[in-house]
């Protein structure tokens, strides 16, 4: 089988661990087989290995090949749909339970970094920036909402105060979450993989799962081998490639684009982001940015539907960057890439079981870093007999997109165009 490499990105170029794990060959047995070596898979694998389970992970490409190794690297709490939406649509009890879990993923991520000494440039503090007064009013509401669910490390920034954190005239205010933060995502997932291996887990790369046979001991087949396990977790998200068609009808892959500049002078870094926080704005098709560990600006934004890769990412993102930071005109862009996340119709993640022993988790809808780490704990607990929190997620509706797969992309793009227009008009 041909060995794949990570897509060309700043993260791949600065990865701490460039080892290639072996391809699965022959028959192996495990307590749990996990399909997908991204954050969901690694968090579950690490929680299971910490509890003494024999873990085998199958990765079709490389550890962190998908969104986990290509994203903006920002710790953003809660879900793509916030707790008030969940309360309105699914009831106060479900809202309260999901509210209790909404801020746990960041704690799990930080525990992994601390316990396993993962070097991933972890920095503290994340800012939600308001592009207009309407968005600022929404941030006032977000602060009240999160505080009602026990999350208190929040601080509102008016139009003048936000300029102490972000060197631009673009924003009407903001909200800083002091428990937010940012990091090198590929180095985090690689560090988590090494932690799994230190506890006896085995990770096979370039070993895509081709078929799952259900049963008392499910068997996952690859091109050159198979894994027999008591439990299976399917965590391929946007990169399942037809493994479970029923799952793929419930969500669509979407691409987001990211660029990284050349290293900036310290004085420029200090002007752009004086306190070295990460930032995302309040638009539906939002911009997000931060400084890397070696002083580059990482800037991302926009969405393409159906995993279509634009020919030249720079032409989409550089104008966005210059709108925020005009002084960067002429700065060299060293890296540009895209990566896919999985969007659900409700924009809430989809957890579930197939039979009694095949679990899945997918569809974080662009809000996955904290929720994937939470998912690993929730799924691990469910396998060990504490399924109450898993069942809260599994009880959320999982609708297919209207019109079947042929209409998913155009309908979603039309919806995004509508909300993008609202953002531009400030309504």
CSV table of C-alpha atoms in Angstrom, one decimal:
chain,number,residue,atom,x,y,z
A,1,UNK,CA,0.0,0.0,0.0
A,2,UNK,CA,1.2,3.5,-0.8
A,3,UNK,CA,2.3,5.6,2.1
A,4,UNK,CA,0.6,8.9,2.4
A,5,UNK,CA,2.0,12.0,4.0
A,6,UNK,CA,0.4,14.9,5.9
A,7,UNK,CA,-0.9,17.7,3.6
A,8,UNK,CA,1.6,20.6,3.1
A,9,UNK,CA,0.9,23.0,6.0
A,10,UNK,CA,2.7,25.0,8.6
A,11,UNK,CA,1.7,22.3,11.1
A,12,UNK,CA,3.1,19.4,9.1
A,13,UNK,CA,6.3,21.4,8.5
A,14,UNK,CA,6.8,22.1,12.2
A,15,UNK,CA,5.6,18.7,13.6
A,16,UNK,CA,7.5,17.3,16.5
A,17,UNK,CA,7.0,13.7,15.6
A,18,UNK,CA,7.5,12.7,11.9
A,19,UNK,CA,7.6,8.9,12.5
A,20,UNK,CA,5.4,6.7,10.2
A,21,UNK,CA,3.5,4.0,12.1
A,22,UNK,CA,3.3,0.5,10.5
A,23,UNK,CA,0.4,-0.6,8.2
A,24,UNK,CA,-1.9,-3.3,9.7
A,25,UNK,CA,-1.0,-6.8,8.4
A,26,UNK,CA,-2.7,-10.0,9.5
A,27,UNK,CA,-5.2,-10.6,12.2
A,28,UNK,CA,-5.1,-8.8,15.6
A,29,UNK,CA,-7.4,-8.7,18.6
A,30,UNK,CA,-8.2,-5.8,20.9
A,31,UNK,CA,-10.7,-4.7,23.5
A,32,UNK,CA,-11.5,-1.7,21.4
A,33,UNK,CA,-10.7,-0.9,17.8
A,34,UNK,CA,-10.9,2.8,16.9
A,35,UNK,CA,-11.3,3.9,13.3
A,36,UNK,CA,-9.7,7.4,12.9
A,37,UNK,CA,-6.6,8.9,14.6
A,38,UNK,CA,-7.9,12.4,15.1
A,39,UNK,CA,-8.9,14.1,18.4
A,40,UNK,CA,-12.1,11.9,18.9
A,41,UNK,CA,-10.1,8.7,18.3
A,42,UNK,CA,-7.1,9.8,20.4
A,43,UNK,CA,-9.1,11.1,23.3
A,44,UNK,CA,-11.1,7.8,23.4
A,45,UNK,CA,-8.0,5.7,23.0
A,46,UNK,CA,-6.2,7.5,25.8
A,47,UNK,CA,-9.1,7.3,28.2
A,48,UNK,CA,-9.5,3.6,27.4
A,49,UNK,CA,-5.8,2.9,27.7
A,50,UNK,CA,-5.6,4.7,31.0
A,51,UNK,CA,-8.3,2.3,32.3
A,52,UNK,CA,-6.3,-0.8,31.2
A,53,UNK,CA,-8.0,-1.6,27.9
A,54,UNK,CA,-6.1,-3.0,24.9
A,55,UNK,CA,-6.5,-0.4,22.2
A,56,UNK,CA,-5.9,-0.7,18.5
A,57,UNK,CA,-6.3,2.4,16.3
A,58,UNK,CA,-6.7,2.2,12.5
A,59,UNK,CA,-5.9,5.4,10.6
A,60,UNK,CA,-6.4,5.5,6.8
A,61,UNK,CA,-3.7,8.1,6.3
A,62,UNK,CA,-1.6,9.6,9.0
A,63,UNK,CA,-2.3,10.6,12.6
A,64,UNK,CA,-4.1,13.9,12.5
A,65,UNK,CA,-4.4,13.8,8.7
A,66,UNK,CA,-8.0,15.3,8.8
A,67,UNK,CA,-9.4,18.3,10.6
A,68,UNK,CA,-7.6,17.5,13.9
A,69,UNK,CA,-4.2,18.3,12.3
A,70,UNK,CA,-5.2,21.2,10.0
A,71,UNK,CA,-7.6,23.4,12.1
A,72,UNK,CA,-7.2,26.9,13.5
A,73,UNK,CA,-5.9,25.5,16.8
A,74,UNK,CA,-8.3,27.4,19.1
A,75,UNK,CA,-9.9,26.2,22.3
A,76,UNK,CA,-13.5,27.4,22.0
A,77,UNK,CA,-16.0,26.2,24.6
A,78,UNK,CA,-19.5,24.9,24.2
A,79,UNK,CA,-21.0,23.7,20.8
A,80,UNK,CA,-21.6,25.1,17.4
A,81,UNK,CA,-25.2,25.6,18.6
A,82,UNK,CA,-25.1,27.1,22.0
A,83,UNK,CA,-26.8,26.0,25.2
A,84,UNK,CA,-29.8,28.3,24.8
A,85,UNK,CA,-30.6,26.8,21.4
A,86,UNK,CA,-30.4,23.3,22.9
A,87,UNK,CA,-32.7,24.3,25.8
A,88,UNK,CA,-35.3,25.8,23.4
A,89,UNK,CA,-35.4,22.9,21.0
A,90,UNK,CA,-34.8,19.9,23.2
A,91,UNK,CA,-35.9,20.9,26.7
A,92,UNK,CA,-34.5,22.3,29.9
A,93,UNK,CA,-33.2,18.9,31.2
A,94,UNK,CA,-31.2,18.2,28.0
A,95,UNK,CA,-29.9,21.8,28.0
A,96,UNK,CA,-28.8,21.6,31.6
A,97,UNK,CA,-27.0,18.3,31.1
A,98,UNK,CA,-25.2,19.6,27.9
A,99,UNK,CA,-24.5,22.8,29.7
A,100,UNK,CA,-22.7,20.9,32.4
A,101,UNK,CA,-20.5,19.2,29.8
A,102,UNK,CA,-20.0,22.3,27.6
A,103,UNK,CA,-16.7,23.4,29.2
A,104,UNK,CA,-15.2,20.1,30.1
A,105,UNK,CA,-13.4,19.4,26.8
A,106,UNK,CA,-10.8,22.2,27.4
A,107,UNK,CA,-10.0,20.8,30.8
A,108,UNK,CA,-9.4,17.3,29.3
A,109,UNK,CA,-7.2,18.8,26.6
A,110,UNK,CA,-5.1,20.6,29.2
A,111,UNK,CA,-4.8,17.5,31.4
A,112,UNK,CA,-3.4,15.5,28.5
A,113,UNK,CA,-0.9,18.3,27.8
A,114,UNK,CA,0.2,18.4,31.5
A,115,UNK,CA,0.1,14.6,32.3
A,116,UNK,CA,2.0,13.6,29.1
A,117,UNK,CA,4.2,16.6,28.7
A,118,UNK,CA,2.9,17.4,25.2
A,119,UNK,CA,4.8,20.2,23.5
A,120,UNK,CA,2.2,22.0,21.5
A,121,UNK,CA,2.7,25.7,22.1
A,122,UNK,CA,-0.3,25.9,24.4
A,123,UNK,CA,-1.3,29.5,25.2
A,124,UNK,CA,-4.1,31.0,27.3
A,125,UNK,CA,-7.1,33.2,26.4
A,126,UNK,CA,-9.5,33.3,23.5
A,127,UNK,CA,-11.5,36.3,22.2
A,128,UNK,CA,-14.9,36.5,20.5
A,129,UNK,CA,-14.8,39.7,18.5
A,130,UNK,CA,-17.9,41.6,17.5
A,131,UNK,CA,-18.0,43.2,14.0
A,132,UNK,CA,-21.0,45.4,14.8
A,133,UNK,CA,-23.2,46.4,17.7
A,134,UNK,CA,-25.7,43.5,17.1
A,135,UNK,CA,-22.9,41.0,17.5
A,136,UNK,CA,-21.7,42.7,20.7
A,137,UNK,CA,-25.2,42.5,22.1
A,138,UNK,CA,-25.1,38.8,21.3
A,139,UNK,CA,-21.8,38.5,23.3
A,140,UNK,CA,-23.5,40.1,26.3
A,141,UNK,CA,-26.1,37.4,26.0
A,142,UNK,CA,-23.4,34.7,25.7
A,143,UNK,CA,-21.7,35.9,28.9
A,144,UNK,CA,-25.0,35.7,30.8
A,145,UNK,CA,-25.8,32.3,29.3
A,146,UNK,CA,-22.4,30.7,30.1
A,147,UNK,CA,-22.3,32.2,33.6
A,148,UNK,CA,-25.7,30.7,34.3
A,149,UNK,CA,-24.1,27.3,33.5
A,150,UNK,CA,-21.2,27.9,35.8
A,151,UNK,CA,-18.6,29.3,33.5
A,152,UNK,CA,-17.3,32.5,35.0
A,153,UNK,CA,-13.9,33.3,33.5
A,154,UNK,CA,-15.4,35.8,31.0
A,155,UNK,CA,-14.8,39.5,30.5
A,156,UNK,CA,-16.6,41.9,28.2
A,157,UNK,CA,-14.5,44.3,26.2
A,158,UNK,CA,-15.9,47.5,24.8
A,159,UNK,CA,-14.8,49.1,21.5
A,160,UNK,CA,-11.8,50.8,23.2
A,161,UNK,CA,-10.8,47.8,25.5
A,162,UNK,CA,-10.6,45.3,22.7
A,163,UNK,CA,-7.9,47.3,21.1
A,164,UNK,CA,-5.6,46.4,24.0
A,165,UNK,CA,-5.9,42.8,22.8
A,166,UNK,CA,-6.3,43.1,19.0
A,167,UNK,CA,-4.5,45.8,17.0
A,168,UNK,CA,-7.3,46.8,14.6
A,169,UNK,CA,-10.1,49.3,14.3
A,170,UNK,CA,-12.4,46.6,12.9
A,171,UNK,CA,-14.3,45.5,16.0
A,172,UNK,CA,-17.1,47.0,18.0
A,173,UNK,CA,-16.2,45.1,21.2
A,174,UNK,CA,-15.6,41.6,22.3
A,175,UNK,CA,-15.7,38.9,25.0
A,176,UNK,CA,-12.6,37.3,26.3
A,177,UNK,CA,-12.8,33.7,27.6
A,178,UNK,CA,-9.8,33.3,29.9
A,179,UNK,CA,-10.3,29.5,29.8
A,180,UNK,CA,-10.0,29.6,26.0
A,181,UNK,CA,-6.6,29.4,24.3
A,182,UNK,CA,-4.7,28.2,21.3
A,183,UNK,CA,-2.1,25.6,20.4
A,184,UNK,CA,-0.4,23.6,17.6
A,185,UNK,CA,-3.1,21.1,16.8
A,186,UNK,CA,-1.0,18.5,14.9
A,187,UNK,CA,1.6,18.4,17.7
A,188,UNK,CA,-1.2,17.9,20.2
A,189,UNK,CA,-2.8,15.0,18.4
A,190,UNK,CA,0.7,13.5,17.8
A,191,UNK,CA,1.5,13.9,21.5
A,192,UNK,CA,-1.8,12.2,22.4
A,193,UNK,CA,-0.9,9.3,20.1
A,194,UNK,CA,2.5,8.9,21.7
A,195,UNK,CA,0.7,8.9,25.1
A,196,UNK,CA,-1.6,6.1,23.9
A,197,UNK,CA,1.4,4.1,22.7
A,198,UNK,CA,3.2,4.6,26.1
A,199,UNK,CA,0.2,2.9,27.7
A,200,UNK,CA,0.4,-0.1,25.3
A,201,UNK,CA,-2.0,1.0,22.6
A,202,UNK,CA,-1.1,0.3,19.0
A,203,UNK,CA,-1.7,2.7,16.1
A,204,UNK,CA,-1.6,1.6,12.5
A,205,UNK,CA,-1.3,4.3,9.8
A,206,UNK,CA,-2.1,3.9,6.0
A,207,UNK,CA,-4.6,1.3,7.0
A,208,UNK,CA,-8.1,2.5,5.9
A,209,UNK,CA,-11.0,0.5,7.3
A,210,UNK,CA,-12.9,-1.0,4.3
A,211,UNK,CA,-15.7,-2.9,6.0
A,212,UNK,CA,-17.2,-3.4,9.5
A,213,UNK,CA,-18.8,-6.8,10.3
A,214,UNK,CA,-21.2,-6.5,13.1
A,215,UNK,CA,-21.5,-9.2,15.8
A,216,UNK,CA,-20.6,-10.1,19.4
A,217,UNK,CA,-17.0,-9.3,18.4
A,218,UNK,CA,-17.1,-7.0,15.4
A,219,UNK,CA,-14.4,-7.4,12.8
A,220,UNK,CA,-12.9,-4.4,10.9
A,221,UNK,CA,-11.3,-5.3,7.6
A,222,UNK,CA,-8.4,-3.4,6.0
A,223,UNK,CA,-6.6,-4.2,2.7
A,224,UNK,CA,-4.0,-6.4,4.4
A,225,UNK,CA,-5.5,-7.4,7.7
A,226,UNK,CA,-8.3,-7.2,10.2
A,227,UNK,CA,-9.0,-6.4,13.8
A,228,UNK,CA,-11.4,-8.4,16.0
A,229,UNK,CA,-12.6,-6.4,19.0
A,230,UNK,CA,-15.2,-6.3,21.8
A,231,UNK,CA,-16.0,-2.7,20.9
A,232,UNK,CA,-15.6,-0.4,17.9
A,233,UNK,CA,-15.6,3.3,17.6
A,234,UNK,CA,-16.0,4.9,14.2
A,235,UNK,CA,-14.4,8.3,14.4
A,236,UNK,CA,-13.5,9.1,10.8
A,237,UNK,CA,-15.7,12.2,10.7
A,238,UNK,CA,-15.3,13.8,7.2
A,239,UNK,CA,-12.9,11.1,6.0
A,240,UNK,CA,-15.0,7.9,6.3
A,241,UNK,CA,-14.9,7.3,2.5
A,242,UNK,CA,-18.1,5.2,2.4
A,243,UNK,CA,-17.4,3.0,5.4
A,244,UNK,CA,-20.8,3.5,6.9
A,245,UNK,CA,-23.1,5.1,4.3
A,246,UNK,CA,-25.9,5.7,6.8
A,247,UNK,CA,-23.7,8.0,8.8
A,248,UNK,CA,-22.5,9.9,5.7
A,249,UNK,CA,-26.1,10.8,4.7
A,250,UNK,CA,-26.5,12.7,7.9
A,251,UNK,CA,-23.8,15.3,7.3
A,252,UNK,CA,-21.7,16.9,4.6
A,253,UNK,CA,-18.0,17.7,4.5
A,254,UNK,CA,-17.1,21.3,4.3
A,255,UNK,CA,-13.7,22.9,3.8
A,256,UNK,CA,-12.1,25.8,5.6
A,257,UNK,CA,-9.0,27.6,4.4
A,258,UNK,CA,-5.9,28.7,6.4
A,259,UNK,CA,-2.7,30.7,5.7
A,260,UNK,CA,0.4,31.3,7.7
A,261,UNK,CA,2.7,34.2,7.2
A,262,UNK,CA,6.4,34.3,7.4
A,263,UNK,CA,7.7,35.0,11.0
A,264,UNK,CA,6.9,38.5,12.0
A,265,UNK,CA,9.1,41.0,13.8
A,266,UNK,CA,8.4,41.1,17.6
A,267,UNK,CA,7.2,44.6,17.3
A,268,UNK,CA,4.6,43.6,14.7
A,269,UNK,CA,3.5,40.7,16.8
A,270,UNK,CA,3.0,43.1,19.7
A,271,UNK,CA,0.9,45.5,17.7
A,272,UNK,CA,-1.3,42.8,16.2
A,273,UNK,CA,-2.0,40.7,19.3
A,274,UNK,CA,-0.5,42.4,22.3
A,275,UNK,CA,-1.5,39.7,24.8
A,276,UNK,CA,-1.0,36.8,22.4
A,277,UNK,CA,-4.7,35.6,22.5
A,278,UNK,CA,-6.5,33.9,19.7
A,279,UNK,CA,-9.5,35.6,18.0
A,280,UNK,CA,-12.6,34.6,16.1
A,281,UNK,CA,-15.2,37.0,14.9
A,282,UNK,CA,-19.0,36.8,15.2
A,283,UNK,CA,-19.9,36.3,11.6
A,284,UNK,CA,-21.6,33.2,10.3
A,285,UNK,CA,-18.7,32.6,7.9
A,286,UNK,CA,-16.2,33.7,10.5
A,287,UNK,CA,-12.6,34.7,10.4
A,288,UNK,CA,-10.2,33.4,13.1
A,289,UNK,CA,-6.5,34.1,13.7
A,290,UNK,CA,-3.7,33.8,16.2
A,291,UNK,CA,0.1,33.9,16.5
A,292,UNK,CA,2.1,30.7,16.2
A,293,UNK,CA,4.8,29.6,18.6
A,294,UNK,CA,7.4,31.1,16.3
A,295,UNK,CA,5.7,34.4,15.7
A,296,UNK,CA,3.8,33.8,12.5
A,297,UNK,CA,0.2,35.0,12.0
A,298,UNK,CA,-2.1,32.0,11.3
A,299,UNK,CA,-5.3,33.3,9.7
A,300,UNK,CA,-8.3,31.3,8.5
A,301,UNK,CA,-11.9,31.7,7.4
A,302,UNK,CA,-14.5,31.0,4.8
A,303,UNK,CA,-16.2,27.7,4.0
A,304,UNK,CA,-16.4,25.6,0.8
A,305,UNK,CA,-19.1,23.0,0.6
A,306,UNK,CA,-18.8,19.4,-0.4
A,307,UNK,CA,-15.0,19.2,0.4
A,308,UNK,CA,-14.2,21.2,-2.8
A,309,UNK,CA,-10.6,22.5,-2.5
A,310,UNK,CA,-10.1,26.0,-4.0
A,311,UNK,CA,-7.3,26.4,-6.4
A,312,UNK,CA,-5.5,29.2,-4.6
A,313,UNK,CA,-6.3,29.5,-0.9
A,314,UNK,CA,-4.3,32.8,-0.6
A,315,UNK,CA,-6.7,34.6,-2.9
A,316,UNK,CA,-9.6,33.8,-0.5
A,317,UNK,CA,-7.9,34.5,2.8
A,318,UNK,CA,-5.3,37.3,2.3
A,319,UNK,CA,-8.0,39.9,1.6
A,320,UNK,CA,-9.7,38.9,4.9
A,321,UNK,CA,-6.4,39.2,6.7
A,322,UNK,CA,-5.7,42.7,5.2
A,323,UNK,CA,-9.2,43.9,6.1
A,324,UNK,CA,-8.3,43.1,9.7
A,325,UNK,CA,-4.6,44.1,9.6
A,326,UNK,CA,-3.9,46.4,6.7
A,327,UNK,CA,-0.2,46.9,7.8
A,328,UNK,CA,0.5,43.3,6.7
A,329,UNK,CA,0.2,44.2,3.0
A,330,UNK,CA,3.2,42.7,1.3
A,331,UNK,CA,4.0,40.2,4.0
A,332,UNK,CA,5.0,36.8,2.6
A,333,UNK,CA,2.6,33.9,3.0
A,334,UNK,CA,4.7,30.8,3.6
A,335,UNK,CA,1.9,28.2,3.9
A,336,UNK,CA,-1.7,27.9,2.7
A,337,UNK,CA,-3.9,24.8,3.0
A,338,UNK,CA,-7.5,23.6,3.4
A,339,UNK,CA,-9.1,20.9,5.5
A,340,UNK,CA,-12.5,19.3,5.9
A,341,UNK,CA,-14.9,19.3,8.8
A,342,UNK,CA,-18.3,17.7,9.0
A,343,UNK,CA,-21.4,19.8,9.1
A,344,UNK,CA,-24.8,18.5,10.4
A,345,UNK,CA,-28.2,19.9,9.7
A,346,UNK,CA,-28.7,21.0,13.3
A,347,UNK,CA,-25.0,21.9,13.7
A,348,UNK,CA,-24.9,19.7,16.8
A,349,UNK,CA,-22.6,16.6,17.0
A,350,UNK,CA,-23.9,13.2,16.3
A,351,UNK,CA,-23.2,10.3,18.8
A,352,UNK,CA,-24.7,6.9,18.6
A,353,UNK,CA,-24.5,3.1,18.6
A,354,UNK,CA,-24.9,0.6,15.9
A,355,UNK,CA,-26.1,-2.6,17.6
A,356,UNK,CA,-24.7,-2.9,21.1
A,357,UNK,CA,-21.0,-2.5,20.6
A,358,UNK,CA,-20.3,-0.2,17.6
A,359,UNK,CA,-20.1,3.4,18.6
A,360,UNK,CA,-19.7,6.5,16.5
A,361,UNK,CA,-19.1,10.3,17.0
A,362,UNK,CA,-19.0,12.8,14.2
A,363,UNK,CA,-20.3,16.2,12.9
A,364,UNK,CA,-18.9,18.8,15.3
A,365,UNK,CA,-19.7,21.4,12.6
A,366,UNK,CA,-16.6,23.5,12.9
A,367,UNK,CA,-16.6,23.5,16.7
A,368,UNK,CA,-14.8,20.3,17.4
A,369,UNK,CA,-11.6,20.8,19.4
A,370,UNK,CA,-13.2,20.8,22.9
A,371,UNK,CA,-16.1,18.6,22.0
A,372,UNK,CA,-13.9,15.8,20.5
A,373,UNK,CA,-11.9,15.7,23.7
A,374,UNK,CA,-15.2,15.5,25.7
A,375,UNK,CA,-16.4,12.8,23.3
A,376,UNK,CA,-13.5,10.6,24.2
A,377,UNK,CA,-14.4,10.7,27.9
A,378,UNK,CA,-18.1,10.3,27.3
A,379,UNK,CA,-17.6,7.3,25.0
A,380,UNK,CA,-15.1,5.7,27.3
A,381,UNK,CA,-17.5,6.0,30.2
A,382,UNK,CA,-20.3,4.5,28.2
A,383,UNK,CA,-18.3,1.5,27.2
A,384,UNK,CA,-17.5,1.0,30.9
A,385,UNK,CA,-21.1,1.1,31.9
A,386,UNK,CA,-21.8,4.8,32.6
A,387,UNK,CA,-23.8,5.7,29.6
A,388,UNK,CA,-26.0,8.5,30.9
A,389,UNK,CA,-24.0,11.4,29.3
A,390,UNK,CA,-23.5,9.5,26.1
A,391,UNK,CA,-27.2,8.9,25.9
A,392,UNK,CA,-27.9,12.7,26.2
A,393,UNK,CA,-25.9,13.2,23.0
A,394,UNK,CA,-27.3,10.1,21.3
A,395,UNK,CA,-30.8,11.4,22.0
A,396,UNK,CA,-30.4,14.5,19.9
A,397,UNK,CA,-32.0,14.3,16.5
A,398,UNK,CA,-29.9,13.2,13.6
A,399,UNK,CA,-31.6,14.5,10.4
A,400,UNK,CA,-30.5,13.8,6.9
A,401,UNK,CA,-30.2,16.8,4.7
A,402,UNK,CA,-33.4,17.4,2.6
A,403,UNK,CA,-33.2,16.4,-1.0
A,404,UNK,CA,-30.7,13.6,-0.5
A,405,UNK,CA,-27.0,13.9,-1.2
A,406,UNK,CA,-27.5,15.6,-4.6
A,407,UNK,CA,-29.1,18.6,-2.9
A,408,UNK,CA,-27.0,18.8,0.3
A,409,UNK,CA,-24.3,21.1,-1.1
A,410,UNK,CA,-26.4,23.7,-3.0
A,411,UNK,CA,-29.0,24.0,-0.3
A,412,UNK,CA,-26.3,24.5,2.4
A,413,UNK,CA,-24.4,27.0,0.2
A,414,UNK,CA,-27.7,29.0,-0.3
A,415,UNK,CA,-28.2,29.0,3.5
A,416,UNK,CA,-24.6,30.2,4.1
A,417,UNK,CA,-25.0,32.9,1.5
A,418,UNK,CA,-28.1,34.2,3.3
A,419,UNK,CA,-26.4,34.4,6.7
A,420,UNK,CA,-23.3,35.9,5.1
A,421,UNK,CA,-25.5,38.6,3.6
A,422,UNK,CA,-27.0,39.2,7.1
A,423,UNK,CA,-23.5,39.5,8.6
A,424,UNK,CA,-22.5,42.1,6.0
A,425,UNK,CA,-25.7,44.1,6.5
A,426,UNK,CA,-25.4,43.9,10.3
A,427,UNK,CA,-28.9,42.6,10.7
